[in-house]
C-alpha cells in the first residue's frame, strides 16, 4: 500500500513539473531555412507558438539590433497577416555594394488580417535578411507577442552562454563563418548557369561535328577503295 502511494505521489510530482516546465519549450524562435553566414544573405523563419488555451495570438513584433543594422529585411506574404517594415535613420551610414545606406530596418510587425494563431498551434513568418554583419556570431531579435485578450508577452531576455535559459528568451539567429558568397548563393547559381551554358554549347558543337567527321572518314575509305579498284583493274588489263 505504501509503495502504491509513493508511486502515485511521484507521478503527480512529475506531472506538475512537466506542466510547469512546458511553456519554456514553446517560446518564439528564429530558425534559418539554410545557412546564415556572416556577410551574406539568408532566409529565416520566425516561429511563433501559441501558449494560451483560452486566447489566440493576433500580433507579433520582431525587433532588430541597432548595433548590427540590416539594410534589407523583406517579409514573405503570409495569408491572413499584414506585415509592416519599420526603418530608422542610422547614426553611421553603411556601405553596401558601393552605395551609402542611411536607413536600416528596426522592426517588422505582423498583425492579424483575418488569421489567428490558436491554442495548440504555431505560425511561421519567413524573412529575407541581408547583408548580415561580419563582426558578430549572432543576432538577438527581441520579439513581442500579443493575444486577443490584450495580454502581451515580451520575448526580450538575452540568453547567456553557460547560464540557465531565461523565462522569456529572445530569439537568437546564429551566424556561421563567411562562405565567400555574399549573395546567398546567387553568384554561385549564376556561375553554375554559365558553366552549364558553356557545356551545352560544347555538346551542341560536338554533336554537330560528329556527322561531319563520320562523312569525312567514309569519304576517305571510298577514295581508298576506288584507288585500289583502279590498280587492280589496270593489272588485269596488263595481263
PDB file of C-alpha atoms in Angstrom:
ATOM      1  CA  UNK A   1       0.000   0.000   0.000  1.00  0.00           C
ATOM      2  CA  UNK A   2       2.788   2.416   0.933  1.00  0.00           C
ATOM      3  CA  UNK A   3       4.566   1.617  -2.320  1.00  0.00           C
ATOM      4  CA  UNK A   4       1.412   2.454  -4.285  1.00  0.00           C
ATOM      5  CA  UNK A   5       1.029   5.766  -2.505  1.00  0.00           C
ATOM      6  CA  UNK A   6       4.652   6.643  -3.169  1.00  0.00           C
ATOM      7  CA  UNK A   7       4.232   5.786  -6.848  1.00  0.00           C
ATOM      8  CA  UNK A   8       1.087   7.948  -7.135  1.00  0.00           C
ATOM      9  CA  UNK A   9       2.771  10.848  -5.356  1.00  0.00           C
ATOM     10  CA  UNK A  10       5.812  10.541  -7.586  1.00  0.00           C
ATOM     11  CA  UNK A  11       3.623  10.524 -10.685  1.00  0.00           C
ATOM     12  CA  UNK A  12       1.785  13.650  -9.547  1.00  0.00           C
ATOM     13  CA  UNK A  13       5.082  15.404  -8.825  1.00  0.00           C
ATOM     14  CA  UNK A  14       6.433  14.565 -12.261  1.00  0.00           C
ATOM     15  CA  UNK A  15       3.193  15.742 -13.875  1.00  0.00           C
ATOM     16  CA  UNK A  16       3.413  19.048 -12.020  1.00  0.00           C
ATOM     17  CA  UNK A  17       6.999  19.562 -13.139  1.00  0.00           C
ATOM     18  CA  UNK A  18       6.048  18.812 -16.749  1.00  0.00           C
ATOM     19  CA  UNK A  19       3.152  21.263 -16.612  1.00  0.00           C
ATOM     20  CA  UNK A  20       5.274  23.999 -15.102  1.00  0.00           C
ATOM     21  CA  UNK A  21       8.170  23.498 -17.486  1.00  0.00           C
ATOM     22  CA  UNK A  22       6.032  23.046 -20.614  1.00  0.00           C
ATOM     23  CA  UNK A  23       5.794  26.718 -21.677  1.00  0.00           C
ATOM     24  CA  UNK A  24       9.594  27.064 -21.540  1.00  0.00           C
ATOM     25  CA  UNK A  25       9.842  24.824 -24.593  1.00  0.00           C
ATOM     26  CA  UNK A  26       7.253  26.834 -26.557  1.00  0.00           C
ATOM     27  CA  UNK A  27       8.864  30.237 -26.989  1.00  0.00           C
ATOM     28  CA  UNK A  28       9.243  32.463 -30.045  1.00  0.00           C
ATOM     29  CA  UNK A  29      12.323  31.444 -32.014  1.00  0.00           C
ATOM     30  CA  UNK A  30      14.108  32.116 -35.298  1.00  0.00           C
ATOM     31  CA  UNK A  31      15.239  29.245 -37.491  1.00  0.00           C
ATOM     32  CA  UNK A  32      17.300  29.507 -40.669  1.00  0.00           C
ATOM     33  CA  UNK A  33      15.917  27.783 -43.770  1.00  0.00           C
ATOM     34  CA  UNK A  34      19.511  27.431 -44.914  1.00  0.00           C
ATOM     35  CA  UNK A  35      22.907  28.614 -43.803  1.00  0.00           C
ATOM     36  CA  UNK A  36      23.058  32.090 -42.246  1.00  0.00           C
ATOM     37  CA  UNK A  37      26.639  33.100 -42.992  1.00  0.00           C
ATOM     38  CA  UNK A  38      28.394  36.277 -41.923  1.00  0.00           C
ATOM     39  CA  UNK A  39      28.419  38.907 -44.657  1.00  0.00           C
ATOM     40  CA  UNK A  40      25.822  37.012 -46.683  1.00  0.00           C
ATOM     41  CA  UNK A  41      22.074  36.860 -47.171  1.00  0.00           C
ATOM     42  CA  UNK A  42      19.678  34.372 -45.596  1.00  0.00           C
ATOM     43  CA  UNK A  43      16.029  33.399 -45.427  1.00  0.00           C
ATOM     44  CA  UNK A  44      14.792  32.620 -41.915  1.00  0.00           C
ATOM     45  CA  UNK A  45      11.537  31.673 -40.215  1.00  0.00           C
ATOM     46  CA  UNK A  46      10.231  33.416 -37.120  1.00  0.00           C
ATOM     47  CA  UNK A  47       8.356  30.610 -35.370  1.00  0.00           C
ATOM     48  CA  UNK A  48       5.550  31.768 -33.057  1.00  0.00           C
ATOM     49  CA  UNK A  49       3.724  29.170 -30.926  1.00  0.00           C
ATOM     50  CA  UNK A  50       0.525  29.950 -29.052  1.00  0.00           C
ATOM     51  CA  UNK A  51       0.965  29.258 -25.328  1.00  0.00           C
ATOM     52  CA  UNK A  52      -2.537  30.078 -24.121  1.00  0.00           C
ATOM     53  CA  UNK A  53      -5.503  27.706 -24.057  1.00  0.00           C
ATOM     54  CA  UNK A  54      -8.103  30.482 -23.919  1.00  0.00           C
ATOM     55  CA  UNK A  55      -6.571  33.158 -26.189  1.00  0.00           C
ATOM     56  CA  UNK A  56      -5.175  33.470 -29.717  1.00  0.00           C
ATOM     57  CA  UNK A  57      -2.126  35.362 -30.980  1.00  0.00           C
ATOM     58  CA  UNK A  58      -3.089  38.321 -33.163  1.00  0.00           C
ATOM     59  CA  UNK A  59       0.124  40.360 -33.359  1.00  0.00           C
ATOM     60  CA  UNK A  60       3.856  39.663 -33.495  1.00  0.00           C
ATOM     61  CA  UNK A  61       6.708  42.197 -33.454  1.00  0.00           C
ATOM     62  CA  UNK A  62      10.349  41.355 -34.144  1.00  0.00           C
ATOM     63  CA  UNK A  63      12.976  43.997 -33.350  1.00  0.00           C
ATOM     64  CA  UNK A  64      16.421  44.103 -34.980  1.00  0.00           C
ATOM     65  CA  UNK A  65      19.579  45.177 -33.133  1.00  0.00           C
ATOM     66  CA  UNK A  66      20.768  48.737 -33.706  1.00  0.00           C
ATOM     67  CA  UNK A  67      24.425  47.799 -33.124  1.00  0.00           C
ATOM     68  CA  UNK A  68      24.352  45.405 -36.106  1.00  0.00           C
ATOM     69  CA  UNK A  69      21.946  47.090 -38.541  1.00  0.00           C
ATOM     70  CA  UNK A  70      20.457  45.332 -41.549  1.00  0.00           C
ATOM     71  CA  UNK A  71      19.822  47.343 -44.702  1.00  0.00           C
ATOM     72  CA  UNK A  72      17.392  44.811 -46.151  1.00  0.00           C
ATOM     73  CA  UNK A  73      14.647  42.861 -44.366  1.00  0.00           C
ATOM     74  CA  UNK A  74      11.831  41.593 -46.594  1.00  0.00           C
ATOM     75  CA  UNK A  75       8.857  39.627 -45.214  1.00  0.00           C
ATOM     76  CA  UNK A  76       7.264  36.919 -47.318  1.00  0.00           C
ATOM     77  CA  UNK A  77       3.487  37.333 -47.550  1.00  0.00           C
ATOM     78  CA  UNK A  78       1.600  35.129 -45.080  1.00  0.00           C
ATOM     79  CA  UNK A  79      -2.125  34.608 -45.779  1.00  0.00           C
ATOM     80  CA  UNK A  80      -4.296  36.305 -43.165  1.00  0.00           C
ATOM     81  CA  UNK A  81      -1.490  38.514 -41.834  1.00  0.00           C
ATOM     82  CA  UNK A  82      -0.412  42.064 -42.667  1.00  0.00           C
ATOM     83  CA  UNK A  83       3.315  42.821 -42.414  1.00  0.00           C
ATOM     84  CA  UNK A  84       4.764  46.300 -41.841  1.00  0.00           C
ATOM     85  CA  UNK A  85       8.508  47.032 -42.040  1.00  0.00           C
ATOM     86  CA  UNK A  86       9.790  49.935 -39.915  1.00  0.00           C
ATOM     87  CA  UNK A  87      13.055  51.721 -40.759  1.00  0.00           C
ATOM     88  CA  UNK A  88      15.095  54.253 -38.822  1.00  0.00           C
ATOM     89  CA  UNK A  89      17.943  56.604 -39.685  1.00  0.00           C
ATOM     90  CA  UNK A  90      21.445  55.333 -38.993  1.00  0.00           C
ATOM     91  CA  UNK A  91      23.881  57.340 -36.913  1.00  0.00           C
ATOM     92  CA  UNK A  92      26.643  55.913 -39.098  1.00  0.00           C
ATOM     93  CA  UNK A  93      25.749  55.120 -42.745  1.00  0.00           C
ATOM     94  CA  UNK A  94      26.518  51.681 -44.159  1.00  0.00           C
ATOM     95  CA  UNK A  95      28.413  50.928 -47.368  1.00  0.00           C
ATOM     96  CA  UNK A  96      26.637  48.234 -49.388  1.00  0.00           C
ATOM     97  CA  UNK A  97      27.591  47.317 -52.959  1.00  0.00           C
ATOM     98  CA  UNK A  98      29.203  50.715 -53.425  1.00  0.00           C
ATOM     99  CA  UNK A  99      26.127  52.581 -52.176  1.00  0.00           C
ATOM    100  CA  UNK A 100      25.682  54.547 -48.963  1.00  0.00           C
ATOM    101  CA  UNK A 101      22.780  53.264 -46.845  1.00  0.00           C
ATOM    102  CA  UNK A 102      21.375  55.831 -44.404  1.00  0.00           C
ATOM    103  CA  UNK A 103      18.462  53.754 -43.032  1.00  0.00           C
ATOM    104  CA  UNK A 104      18.152  50.296 -41.540  1.00  0.00           C
ATOM    105  CA  UNK A 105      15.233  48.078 -40.587  1.00  0.00           C
ATOM    106  CA  UNK A 106      14.493  48.248 -36.874  1.00  0.00           C
ATOM    107  CA  UNK A 107      11.237  46.271 -36.659  1.00  0.00           C
ATOM    108  CA  UNK A 108       8.824  44.036 -38.566  1.00  0.00           C
ATOM    109  CA  UNK A 109       5.242  43.790 -37.285  1.00  0.00           C
ATOM    110  CA  UNK A 110       2.689  41.184 -38.322  1.00  0.00           C
ATOM    111  CA  UNK A 111      -0.928  41.966 -37.461  1.00  0.00           C
ATOM    112  CA  UNK A 112      -3.893  39.640 -37.876  1.00  0.00           C
ATOM    113  CA  UNK A 113      -5.800  40.321 -41.082  1.00  0.00           C
ATOM    114  CA  UNK A 114      -8.317  37.544 -40.569  1.00  0.00           C
ATOM    115  CA  UNK A 115      -5.957  34.840 -39.298  1.00  0.00           C
ATOM    116  CA  UNK A 116      -5.013  33.969 -35.717  1.00  0.00           C
ATOM    117  CA  UNK A 117      -2.677  31.530 -34.009  1.00  0.00           C
ATOM    118  CA  UNK A 118      -4.990  29.405 -31.882  1.00  0.00           C
ATOM    119  CA  UNK A 119      -4.416  27.144 -28.898  1.00  0.00           C
ATOM    120  CA  UNK A 120      -2.048  24.288 -29.684  1.00  0.00           C
ATOM    121  CA  UNK A 121      -0.920  25.937 -32.939  1.00  0.00           C
ATOM    122  CA  UNK A 122       2.085  27.840 -34.262  1.00  0.00           C
ATOM    123  CA  UNK A 123       2.772  30.078 -37.247  1.00  0.00           C
ATOM    124  CA  UNK A 124       5.975  30.705 -39.188  1.00  0.00           C
ATOM    125  CA  UNK A 125       6.771  34.133 -40.635  1.00  0.00           C
ATOM    126  CA  UNK A 126       9.518  33.963 -43.326  1.00  0.00           C
ATOM    127  CA  UNK A 127      12.013  36.819 -43.674  1.00  0.00           C
ATOM    128  CA  UNK A 128      14.788  37.518 -46.166  1.00  0.00           C
ATOM    129  CA  UNK A 129      17.725  39.195 -44.388  1.00  0.00           C
ATOM    130  CA  UNK A 130      20.875  40.892 -45.633  1.00  0.00           C
ATOM    131  CA  UNK A 131      23.551  41.851 -45.681  1.00  0.00           C
ATOM    132  CA  UNK A 132      24.344  40.003 -42.449  1.00  0.00           C
ATOM    133  CA  UNK A 133      27.084  41.533 -40.256  1.00  0.00           C
ATOM    134  CA  UNK A 134      30.598  40.095 -40.276  1.00  0.00           C
ATOM    135  CA  UNK A 135      31.661  41.231 -36.791  1.00  0.00           C
ATOM    136  CA  UNK A 136      29.332  39.092 -34.634  1.00  0.00           C
ATOM    137  CA  UNK A 137      28.408  35.439 -34.172  1.00  0.00           C
ATOM    138  CA  UNK A 138      24.720  36.050 -33.588  1.00  0.00           C
ATOM    139  CA  UNK A 139      21.809  38.465 -33.880  1.00  0.00           C
ATOM    140  CA  UNK A 140      19.401  38.848 -30.965  1.00  0.00           C
ATOM    141  CA  UNK A 141      15.918  39.569 -32.351  1.00  0.00           C
ATOM    142  CA  UNK A 142      13.719  40.677 -29.469  1.00  0.00           C
ATOM    143  CA  UNK A 143      10.056  39.802 -30.021  1.00  0.00           C
ATOM    144  CA  UNK A 144       6.699  40.887 -28.601  1.00  0.00           C
ATOM    145  CA  UNK A 145       3.647  38.598 -28.809  1.00  0.00           C
ATOM    146  CA  UNK A 146       0.118  39.977 -28.340  1.00  0.00           C
ATOM    147  CA  UNK A 147      -3.016  37.895 -27.661  1.00  0.00           C
ATOM    148  CA  UNK A 148      -6.617  38.757 -28.459  1.00  0.00           C
ATOM    149  CA  UNK A 149      -7.336  39.164 -24.723  1.00  0.00           C
ATOM    150  CA  UNK A 150      -4.794  42.055 -24.720  1.00  0.00           C
ATOM    151  CA  UNK A 151      -2.126  40.005 -22.920  1.00  0.00           C
ATOM    152  CA  UNK A 152       1.407  40.907 -24.081  1.00  0.00           C
ATOM    153  CA  UNK A 153       4.404  38.589 -23.738  1.00  0.00           C
ATOM    154  CA  UNK A 154       7.838  40.117 -24.273  1.00  0.00           C
ATOM    155  CA  UNK A 155      10.476  37.705 -25.537  1.00  0.00           C
ATOM    156  CA  UNK A 156      13.366  40.054 -24.850  1.00  0.00           C
ATOM    157  CA  UNK A 157      15.709  38.358 -22.353  1.00  0.00           C
ATOM    158  CA  UNK A 158      19.051  37.663 -23.984  1.00  0.00           C
ATOM    159  CA  UNK A 159      20.296  34.110 -23.314  1.00  0.00           C
ATOM    160  CA  UNK A 160      23.755  33.922 -21.714  1.00  0.00           C
ATOM    161  CA  UNK A 161      26.208  31.152 -22.513  1.00  0.00           C
ATOM    162  CA  UNK A 162      26.587  28.744 -19.608  1.00  0.00           C
ATOM    163  CA  UNK A 163      23.563  30.170 -17.780  1.00  0.00           C
ATOM    164  CA  UNK A 164      20.063  28.739 -17.416  1.00  0.00           C
ATOM    165  CA  UNK A 165      17.582  29.707 -20.101  1.00  0.00           C
ATOM    166  CA  UNK A 166      15.608  32.811 -19.069  1.00  0.00           C
ATOM    167  CA  UNK A 167      11.862  32.665 -18.668  1.00  0.00           C
ATOM    168  CA  UNK A 168      11.200  34.718 -21.810  1.00  0.00           C
ATOM    169  CA  UNK A 169      14.286  34.272 -24.031  1.00  0.00           C
ATOM    170  CA  UNK A 170      14.722  36.441 -27.087  1.00  0.00           C
ATOM    171  CA  UNK A 171      15.039  34.674 -30.461  1.00  0.00           C
ATOM    172  CA  UNK A 172      18.702  34.328 -31.485  1.00  0.00           C
ATOM    173  CA  UNK A 173      19.960  33.890 -35.047  1.00  0.00           C
ATOM    174  CA  UNK A 174      23.339  32.146 -35.074  1.00  0.00           C
ATOM    175  CA  UNK A 175      25.778  33.244 -37.774  1.00  0.00           C
ATOM    176  CA  UNK A 176      28.318  30.862 -39.279  1.00  0.00           C
ATOM    177  CA  UNK A 177      31.695  31.674 -40.802  1.00  0.00           C
ATOM    178  CA  UNK A 178      31.636  33.583 -44.088  1.00  0.00           C
ATOM    179  CA  UNK A 179      31.388  31.368 -47.170  1.00  0.00           C
ATOM    180  CA  UNK A 180      32.811  33.878 -49.659  1.00  0.00           C
ATOM    181  CA  UNK A 181      29.455  34.070 -51.451  1.00  0.00           C
ATOM    182  CA  UNK A 182      27.768  37.239 -50.128  1.00  0.00           C
ATOM    183  CA  UNK A 183      24.690  36.873 -52.272  1.00  0.00           C
ATOM    184  CA  UNK A 184      23.066  33.890 -50.671  1.00  0.00           C
ATOM    185  CA  UNK A 185      24.045  31.547 -53.479  1.00  0.00           C
ATOM    186  CA  UNK A 186      23.014  33.870 -56.304  1.00  0.00           C
ATOM    187  CA  UNK A 187      26.544  34.336 -57.570  1.00  0.00           C
ATOM    188  CA  UNK A 188      27.209  30.619 -57.339  1.00  0.00           C
ATOM    189  CA  UNK A 189      23.984  29.912 -59.229  1.00  0.00           C
ATOM    190  CA  UNK A 190      24.945  32.384 -61.953  1.00  0.00           C
ATOM    191  CA  UNK A 191      28.406  30.833 -62.198  1.00  0.00           C
ATOM    192  CA  UNK A 192      26.906  27.350 -62.424  1.00  0.00           C
ATOM    193  CA  UNK A 193      24.479  28.555 -65.078  1.00  0.00           C
ATOM    194  CA  UNK A 194      27.414  29.954 -67.053  1.00  0.00           C
ATOM    195  CA  UNK A 195      29.267  26.649 -66.861  1.00  0.00           C
ATOM    196  CA  UNK A 196      26.130  24.740 -67.841  1.00  0.00           C
ATOM    197  CA  UNK A 197      25.604  27.096 -70.780  1.00  0.00           C
ATOM    198  CA  UNK A 198      29.183  26.571 -71.963  1.00  0.00           C
ATOM    199  CA  UNK A 199      28.805  22.828 -71.594  1.00  0.00           C
ATOM    200  CA  UNK A 200      25.577  22.920 -73.605  1.00  0.00           C
ATOM    201  CA  UNK A 201      27.277  24.880 -76.376  1.00  0.00           C
ATOM    202  CA  UNK A 202      30.215  22.449 -76.381  1.00  0.00           C
ATOM    203  CA  UNK A 203      27.859  19.489 -76.513  1.00  0.00           C
ATOM    204  CA  UNK A 204      25.920  21.042 -79.382  1.00  0.00           C
ATOM    205  CA  UNK A 205      29.130  21.743 -81.280  1.00  0.00           C
ATOM    206  CA  UNK A 206      30.323  18.218 -80.655  1.00  0.00           C
ATOM    207  CA  UNK A 207      27.036  16.748 -81.863  1.00  0.00           C
ATOM    208  CA  UNK A 208      27.261  18.910 -84.998  1.00  0.00           C
ATOM    209  CA  UNK A 209      30.855  17.884 -85.700  1.00  0.00           C
ATOM    210  CA  UNK A 210      30.215  14.164 -85.268  1.00  0.00           C
ATOM    211  CA  UNK A 211      28.246  13.617 -88.548  1.00  0.00           C
ATOM    212  CA  UNK A 212      30.832  15.636 -90.461  1.00  0.00           C
ATOM    213  CA  UNK A 213      33.633  13.520 -89.062  1.00  0.00           C
ATOM    214  CA  UNK A 214      31.808  10.308 -89.970  1.00  0.00           C
ATOM    215  CA  UNK A 215      31.180  11.526 -93.514  1.00  0.00           C
ATOM    216  CA  UNK A 216      34.855  12.505 -93.843  1.00  0.00           C
ATOM    217  CA  UNK A 217      36.028   9.048 -92.783  1.00  0.00           C
ATOM    218  CA  UNK A 218      33.543   7.383 -95.146  1.00  0.00           C
ATOM    219  CA  UNK A 219      34.783   9.596 -97.992  1.00  0.00           C
ATOM    220  CA  UNK A 220      38.389   8.651 -97.320  1.00  0.00           C
ATOM    221  CA  UNK A 221      37.508   4.945 -97.270  1.00  0.00           C
ATOM    222  CA  UNK A 222      35.573   5.276-100.529  1.00  0.00           C
ATOM    223  CA  UNK A 223      38.539   7.076-102.096  1.00  0.00           C
ATOM    224  CA  UNK A 224      40.965   4.382-100.961  1.00  0.00           C
ATOM    225  CA  UNK A 225      38.648   1.674-102.267  1.00  0.00           C
ATOM    226  CA  UNK A 226      38.420   3.486-105.628  1.00  0.00           C
ATOM    227  CA  UNK A 227      42.200   3.718-105.947  1.00  0.00           C
ATOM    228  CA  UNK A 228      42.592   0.030-105.064  1.00  0.00           C
ATOM    229  CA  UNK A 229      39.943  -0.913-107.617  1.00  0.00           C
ATOM    230  CA  UNK A 230      41.708   1.161-110.281  1.00  0.00           C
ATOM    231  CA  UNK A 231      45.075  -0.506-109.560  1.00  0.00           C
ATOM    232  CA  UNK A 232      43.579  -3.989-109.755  1.00  0.00           C
ATOM    233  CA  UNK A 233      41.747  -3.149-112.982  1.00  0.00           C
ATOM    234  CA  UNK A 234      44.995  -1.862-114.534  1.00  0.00           C
ATOM    235  CA  UNK A 235      46.843  -5.041-113.618  1.00  0.00           C
ATOM    236  CA  UNK A 236      44.171  -7.189-115.202  1.00  0.00           C
ATOM    237  CA  UNK A 237      44.402  -5.235-118.472  1.00  0.00           C
ATOM    238  CA  UNK A 238      48.175  -5.622-118.499  1.00  0.00           C
ATOM    239  CA  UNK A 239      47.803  -9.351-118.011  1.00  0.00           C
TER     240      UNK A 239
END
